[in-house]
PDB file of C-alpha atoms in Angstrom:
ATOM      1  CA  UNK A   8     -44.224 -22.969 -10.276  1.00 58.00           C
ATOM      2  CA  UNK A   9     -46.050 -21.090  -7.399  1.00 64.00           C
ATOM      3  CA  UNK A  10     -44.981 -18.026  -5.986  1.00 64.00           C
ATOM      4  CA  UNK A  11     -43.511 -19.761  -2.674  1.00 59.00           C
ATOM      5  CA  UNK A  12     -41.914 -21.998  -4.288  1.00 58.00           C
ATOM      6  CA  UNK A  13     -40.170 -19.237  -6.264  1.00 53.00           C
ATOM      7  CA  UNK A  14     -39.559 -17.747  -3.124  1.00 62.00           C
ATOM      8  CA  UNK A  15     -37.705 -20.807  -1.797  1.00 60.00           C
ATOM      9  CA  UNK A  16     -35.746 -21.391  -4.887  1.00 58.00           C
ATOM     10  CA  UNK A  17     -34.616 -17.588  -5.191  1.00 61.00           C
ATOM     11  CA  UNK A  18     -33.331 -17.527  -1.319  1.00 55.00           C
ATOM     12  CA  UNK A  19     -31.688 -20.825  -1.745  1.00 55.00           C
ATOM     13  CA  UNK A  20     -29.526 -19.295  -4.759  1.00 57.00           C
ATOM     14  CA  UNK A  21     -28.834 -16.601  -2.727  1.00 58.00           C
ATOM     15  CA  UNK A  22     -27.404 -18.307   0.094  1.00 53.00           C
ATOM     16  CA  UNK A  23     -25.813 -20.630  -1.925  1.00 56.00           C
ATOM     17  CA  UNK A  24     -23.928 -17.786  -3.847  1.00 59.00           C
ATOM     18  CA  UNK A  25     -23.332 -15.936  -0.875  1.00 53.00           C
ATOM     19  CA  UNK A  26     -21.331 -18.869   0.821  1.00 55.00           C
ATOM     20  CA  UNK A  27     -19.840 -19.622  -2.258  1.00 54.00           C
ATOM     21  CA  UNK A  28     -18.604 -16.121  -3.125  1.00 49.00           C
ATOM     22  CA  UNK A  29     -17.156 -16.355   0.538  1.00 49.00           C
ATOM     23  CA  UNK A  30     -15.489 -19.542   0.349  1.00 47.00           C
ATOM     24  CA  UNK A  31     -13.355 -17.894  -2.993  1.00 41.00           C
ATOM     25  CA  UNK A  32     -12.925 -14.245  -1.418  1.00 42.00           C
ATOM     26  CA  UNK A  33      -9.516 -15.680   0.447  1.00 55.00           C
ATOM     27  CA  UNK A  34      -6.456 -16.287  -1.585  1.00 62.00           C
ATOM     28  CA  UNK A  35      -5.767 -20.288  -2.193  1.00 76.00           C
ATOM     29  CA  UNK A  36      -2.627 -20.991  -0.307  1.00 70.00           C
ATOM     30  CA  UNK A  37      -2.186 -24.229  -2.251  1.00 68.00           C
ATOM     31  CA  UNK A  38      -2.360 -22.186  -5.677  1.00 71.00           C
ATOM     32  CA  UNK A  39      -0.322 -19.416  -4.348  1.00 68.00           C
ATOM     33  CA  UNK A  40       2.319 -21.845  -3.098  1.00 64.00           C
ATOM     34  CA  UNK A  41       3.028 -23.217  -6.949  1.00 65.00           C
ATOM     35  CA  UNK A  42       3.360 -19.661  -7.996  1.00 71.00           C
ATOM     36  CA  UNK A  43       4.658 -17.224  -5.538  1.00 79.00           C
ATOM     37  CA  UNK A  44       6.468 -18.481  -2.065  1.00 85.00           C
ATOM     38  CA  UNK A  45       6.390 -15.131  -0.994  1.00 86.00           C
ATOM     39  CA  UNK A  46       2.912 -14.511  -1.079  1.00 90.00           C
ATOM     40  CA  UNK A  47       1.438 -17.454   0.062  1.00 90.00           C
ATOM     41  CA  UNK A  48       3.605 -16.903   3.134  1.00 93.00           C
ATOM     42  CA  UNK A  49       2.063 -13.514   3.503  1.00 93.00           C
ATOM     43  CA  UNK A  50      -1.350 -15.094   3.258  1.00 93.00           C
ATOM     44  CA  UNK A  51      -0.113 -17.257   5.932  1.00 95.00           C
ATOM     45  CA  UNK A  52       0.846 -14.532   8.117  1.00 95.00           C
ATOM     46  CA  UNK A  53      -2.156 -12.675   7.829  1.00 94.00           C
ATOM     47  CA  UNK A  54      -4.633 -16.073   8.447  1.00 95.00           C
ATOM     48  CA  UNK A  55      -2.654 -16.646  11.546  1.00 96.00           C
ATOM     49  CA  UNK A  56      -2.673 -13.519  13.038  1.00 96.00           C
ATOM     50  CA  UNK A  57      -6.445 -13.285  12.796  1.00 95.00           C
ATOM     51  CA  UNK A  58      -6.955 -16.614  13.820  1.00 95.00           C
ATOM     52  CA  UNK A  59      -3.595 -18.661  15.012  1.00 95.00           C
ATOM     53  CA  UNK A  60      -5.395 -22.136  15.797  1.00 96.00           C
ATOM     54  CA  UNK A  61      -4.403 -23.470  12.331  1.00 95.00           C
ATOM     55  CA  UNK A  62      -2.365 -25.841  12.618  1.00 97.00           C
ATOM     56  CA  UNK A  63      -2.109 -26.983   9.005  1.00 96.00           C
ATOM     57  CA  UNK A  64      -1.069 -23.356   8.236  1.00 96.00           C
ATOM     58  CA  UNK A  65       2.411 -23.684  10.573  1.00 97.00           C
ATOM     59  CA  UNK A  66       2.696 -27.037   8.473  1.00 97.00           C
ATOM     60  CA  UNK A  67       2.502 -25.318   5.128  1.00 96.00           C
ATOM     61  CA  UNK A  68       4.648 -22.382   6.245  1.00 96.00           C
ATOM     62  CA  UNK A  69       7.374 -24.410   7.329  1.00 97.00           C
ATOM     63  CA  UNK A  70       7.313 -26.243   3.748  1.00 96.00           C
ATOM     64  CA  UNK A  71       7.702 -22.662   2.070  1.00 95.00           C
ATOM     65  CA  UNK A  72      10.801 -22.053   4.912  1.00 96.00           C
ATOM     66  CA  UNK A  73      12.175 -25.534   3.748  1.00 96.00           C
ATOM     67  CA  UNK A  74      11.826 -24.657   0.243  1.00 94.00           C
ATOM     68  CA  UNK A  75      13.772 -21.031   0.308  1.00 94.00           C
ATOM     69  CA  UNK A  76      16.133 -22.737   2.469  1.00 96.00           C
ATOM     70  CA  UNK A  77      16.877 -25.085  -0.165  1.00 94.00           C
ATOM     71  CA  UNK A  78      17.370 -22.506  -2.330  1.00 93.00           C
ATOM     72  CA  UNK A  79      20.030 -20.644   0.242  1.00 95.00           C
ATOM     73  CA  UNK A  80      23.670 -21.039   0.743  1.00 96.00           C
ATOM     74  CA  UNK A  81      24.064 -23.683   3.940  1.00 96.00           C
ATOM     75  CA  UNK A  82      25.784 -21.156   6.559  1.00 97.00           C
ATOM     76  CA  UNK A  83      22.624 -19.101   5.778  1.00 97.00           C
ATOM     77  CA  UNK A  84      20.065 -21.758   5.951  1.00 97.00           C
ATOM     78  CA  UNK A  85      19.506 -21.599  10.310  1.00 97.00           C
ATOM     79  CA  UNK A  86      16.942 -18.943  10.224  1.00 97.00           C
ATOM     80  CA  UNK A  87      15.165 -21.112   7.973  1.00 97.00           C
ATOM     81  CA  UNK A  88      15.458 -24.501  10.032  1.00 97.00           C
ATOM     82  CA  UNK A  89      14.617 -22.788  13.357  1.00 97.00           C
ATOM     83  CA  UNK A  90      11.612 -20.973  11.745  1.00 97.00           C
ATOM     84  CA  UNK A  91      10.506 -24.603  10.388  1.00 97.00           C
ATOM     85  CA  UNK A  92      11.272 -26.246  14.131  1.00 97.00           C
ATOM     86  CA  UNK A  93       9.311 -23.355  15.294  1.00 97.00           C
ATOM     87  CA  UNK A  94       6.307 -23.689  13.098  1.00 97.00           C
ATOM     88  CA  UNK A  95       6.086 -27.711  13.354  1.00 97.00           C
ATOM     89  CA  UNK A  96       5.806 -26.940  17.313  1.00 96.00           C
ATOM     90  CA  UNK A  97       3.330 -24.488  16.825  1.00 96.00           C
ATOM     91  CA  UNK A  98       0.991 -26.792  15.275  1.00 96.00           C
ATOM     92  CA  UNK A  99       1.651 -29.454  17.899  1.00 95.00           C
ATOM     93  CA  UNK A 100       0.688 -26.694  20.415  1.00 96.00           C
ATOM     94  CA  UNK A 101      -2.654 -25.997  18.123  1.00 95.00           C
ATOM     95  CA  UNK A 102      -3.978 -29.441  18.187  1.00 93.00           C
ATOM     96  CA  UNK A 103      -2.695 -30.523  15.253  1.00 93.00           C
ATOM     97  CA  UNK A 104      -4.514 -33.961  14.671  1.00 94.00           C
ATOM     98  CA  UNK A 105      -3.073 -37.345  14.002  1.00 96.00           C
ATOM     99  CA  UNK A 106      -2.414 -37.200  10.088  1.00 96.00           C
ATOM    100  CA  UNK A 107      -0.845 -33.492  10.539  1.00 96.00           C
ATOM    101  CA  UNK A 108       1.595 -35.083  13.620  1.00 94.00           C
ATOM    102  CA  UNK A 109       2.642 -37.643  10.966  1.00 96.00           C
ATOM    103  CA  UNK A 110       3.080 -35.228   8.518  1.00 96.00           C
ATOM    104  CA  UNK A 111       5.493 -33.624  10.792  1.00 96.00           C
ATOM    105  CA  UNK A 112       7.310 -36.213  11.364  1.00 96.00           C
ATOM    106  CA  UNK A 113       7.960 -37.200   8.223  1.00 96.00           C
ATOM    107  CA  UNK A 114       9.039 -33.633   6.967  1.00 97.00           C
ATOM    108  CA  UNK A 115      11.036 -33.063   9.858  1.00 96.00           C
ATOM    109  CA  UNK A 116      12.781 -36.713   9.113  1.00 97.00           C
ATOM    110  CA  UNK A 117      13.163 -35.543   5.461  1.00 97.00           C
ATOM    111  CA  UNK A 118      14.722 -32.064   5.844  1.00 97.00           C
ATOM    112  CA  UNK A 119      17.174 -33.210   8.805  1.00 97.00           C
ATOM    113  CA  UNK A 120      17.796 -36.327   6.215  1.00 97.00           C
ATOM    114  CA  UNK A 121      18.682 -33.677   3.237  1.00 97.00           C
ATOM    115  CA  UNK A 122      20.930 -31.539   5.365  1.00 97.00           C
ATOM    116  CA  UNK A 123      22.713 -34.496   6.959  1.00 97.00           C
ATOM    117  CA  UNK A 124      23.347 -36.244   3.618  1.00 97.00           C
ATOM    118  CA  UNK A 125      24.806 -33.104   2.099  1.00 96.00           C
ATOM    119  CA  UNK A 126      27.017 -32.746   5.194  1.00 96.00           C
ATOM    120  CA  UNK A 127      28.243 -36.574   4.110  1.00 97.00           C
ATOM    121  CA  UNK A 128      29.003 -35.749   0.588  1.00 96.00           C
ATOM    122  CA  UNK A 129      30.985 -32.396   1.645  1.00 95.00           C
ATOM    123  CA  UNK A 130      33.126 -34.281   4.211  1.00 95.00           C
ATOM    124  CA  UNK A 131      33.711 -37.343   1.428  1.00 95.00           C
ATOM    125  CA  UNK A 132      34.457 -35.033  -1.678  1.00 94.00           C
ATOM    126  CA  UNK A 133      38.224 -34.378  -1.350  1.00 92.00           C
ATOM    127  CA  UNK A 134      37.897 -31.916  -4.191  1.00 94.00           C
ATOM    128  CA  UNK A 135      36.491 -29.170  -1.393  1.00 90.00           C
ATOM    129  CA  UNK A 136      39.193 -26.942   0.228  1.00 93.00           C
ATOM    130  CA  UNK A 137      37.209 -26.452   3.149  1.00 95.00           C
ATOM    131  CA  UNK A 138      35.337 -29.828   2.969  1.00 94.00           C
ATOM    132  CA  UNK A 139      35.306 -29.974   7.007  1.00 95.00           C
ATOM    133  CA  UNK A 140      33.541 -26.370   7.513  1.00 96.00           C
ATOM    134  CA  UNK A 141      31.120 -27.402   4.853  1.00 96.00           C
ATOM    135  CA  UNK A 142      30.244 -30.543   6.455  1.00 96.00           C
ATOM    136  CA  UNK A 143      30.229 -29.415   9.992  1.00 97.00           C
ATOM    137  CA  UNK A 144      27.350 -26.472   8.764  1.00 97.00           C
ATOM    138  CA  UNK A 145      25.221 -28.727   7.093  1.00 96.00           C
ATOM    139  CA  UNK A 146      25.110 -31.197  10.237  1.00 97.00           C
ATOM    140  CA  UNK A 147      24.845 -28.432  12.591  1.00 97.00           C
ATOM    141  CA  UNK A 148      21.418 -27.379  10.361  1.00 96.00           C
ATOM    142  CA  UNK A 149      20.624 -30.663  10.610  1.00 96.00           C
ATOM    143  CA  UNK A 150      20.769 -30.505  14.382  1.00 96.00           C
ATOM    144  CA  UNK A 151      18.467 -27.453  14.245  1.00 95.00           C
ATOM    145  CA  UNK A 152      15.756 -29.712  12.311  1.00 93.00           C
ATOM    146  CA  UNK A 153      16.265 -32.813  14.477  1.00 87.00           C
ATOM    147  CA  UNK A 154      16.356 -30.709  18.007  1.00 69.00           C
ATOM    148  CA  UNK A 155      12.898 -30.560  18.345  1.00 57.00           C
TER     149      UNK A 155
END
């Protein structure tokens, strides 16, 4: 091998390793999402405030809203649906493309579905003192979700 050649090979390694070491330097959202909502939502925060055209970041926030939603009682869960409503227009406004719009819809349609179902089986299941109240929450978060 002659010296240029070296040369070539030895600056091709190094940019490959440079672009490489930057590609890993940021958290993985995806990764953090299986482990910690919390901080891939910080990661979140922190991507979009340096560079808020992202509009597949709004659509992966609003999943972690959806999913600590899920996880809250329903008269506390409006926060969460307006933050998601909020986020899935934010990445309309961003350009998201025509996959992400679909994706939208479809998790949109599937959280207002949730909600609204759970309002159904309150107001059928005599057992709950306050069936009525229970129902009427979960369909007014379900009017939050479908408002948009």
């Amino acid at each position: 091998m002659t010296i240029p050649n070296f040369t070539r090979l030895t600056g091709l390694l190094l940019v490959a390793g440079f672009f490489y070491s930057c590609g890993t330097s940021q958290a993985n959202i995806d990764e953090l999402l299986a482990n910690n909502n919390q901080q891939a939502m910080e990661e979140i925060d922190s991507r979009l405030s340096e560079d808020p055209n992202q509009p597949q970041l709004y659509i992966q926030r609003a999943q972690i809203s959806a999913a600590l939603a899920k996880d809250t009682e329903p008269e506390l869960r409006a926060e969460f649906y307006t933050n998601i409503s909020n986020d899935f227009e934010s990445a309309i406004e961003y350009g998201a493309g025509q996959e992400q719009g679909a994706t939208i819809d479809s998790l949109r349609q599937q959280y207002w579905k949730d909600e609204h179902n759970a309002g159904l089986q309150d107001f059928d299941n005599s057992s709950i003192s306050n069936r009525y109240t229970q129902a009427e929450i979960h369909f007014q978060n379900a009017l939050i979700l479908r408002s948009a």
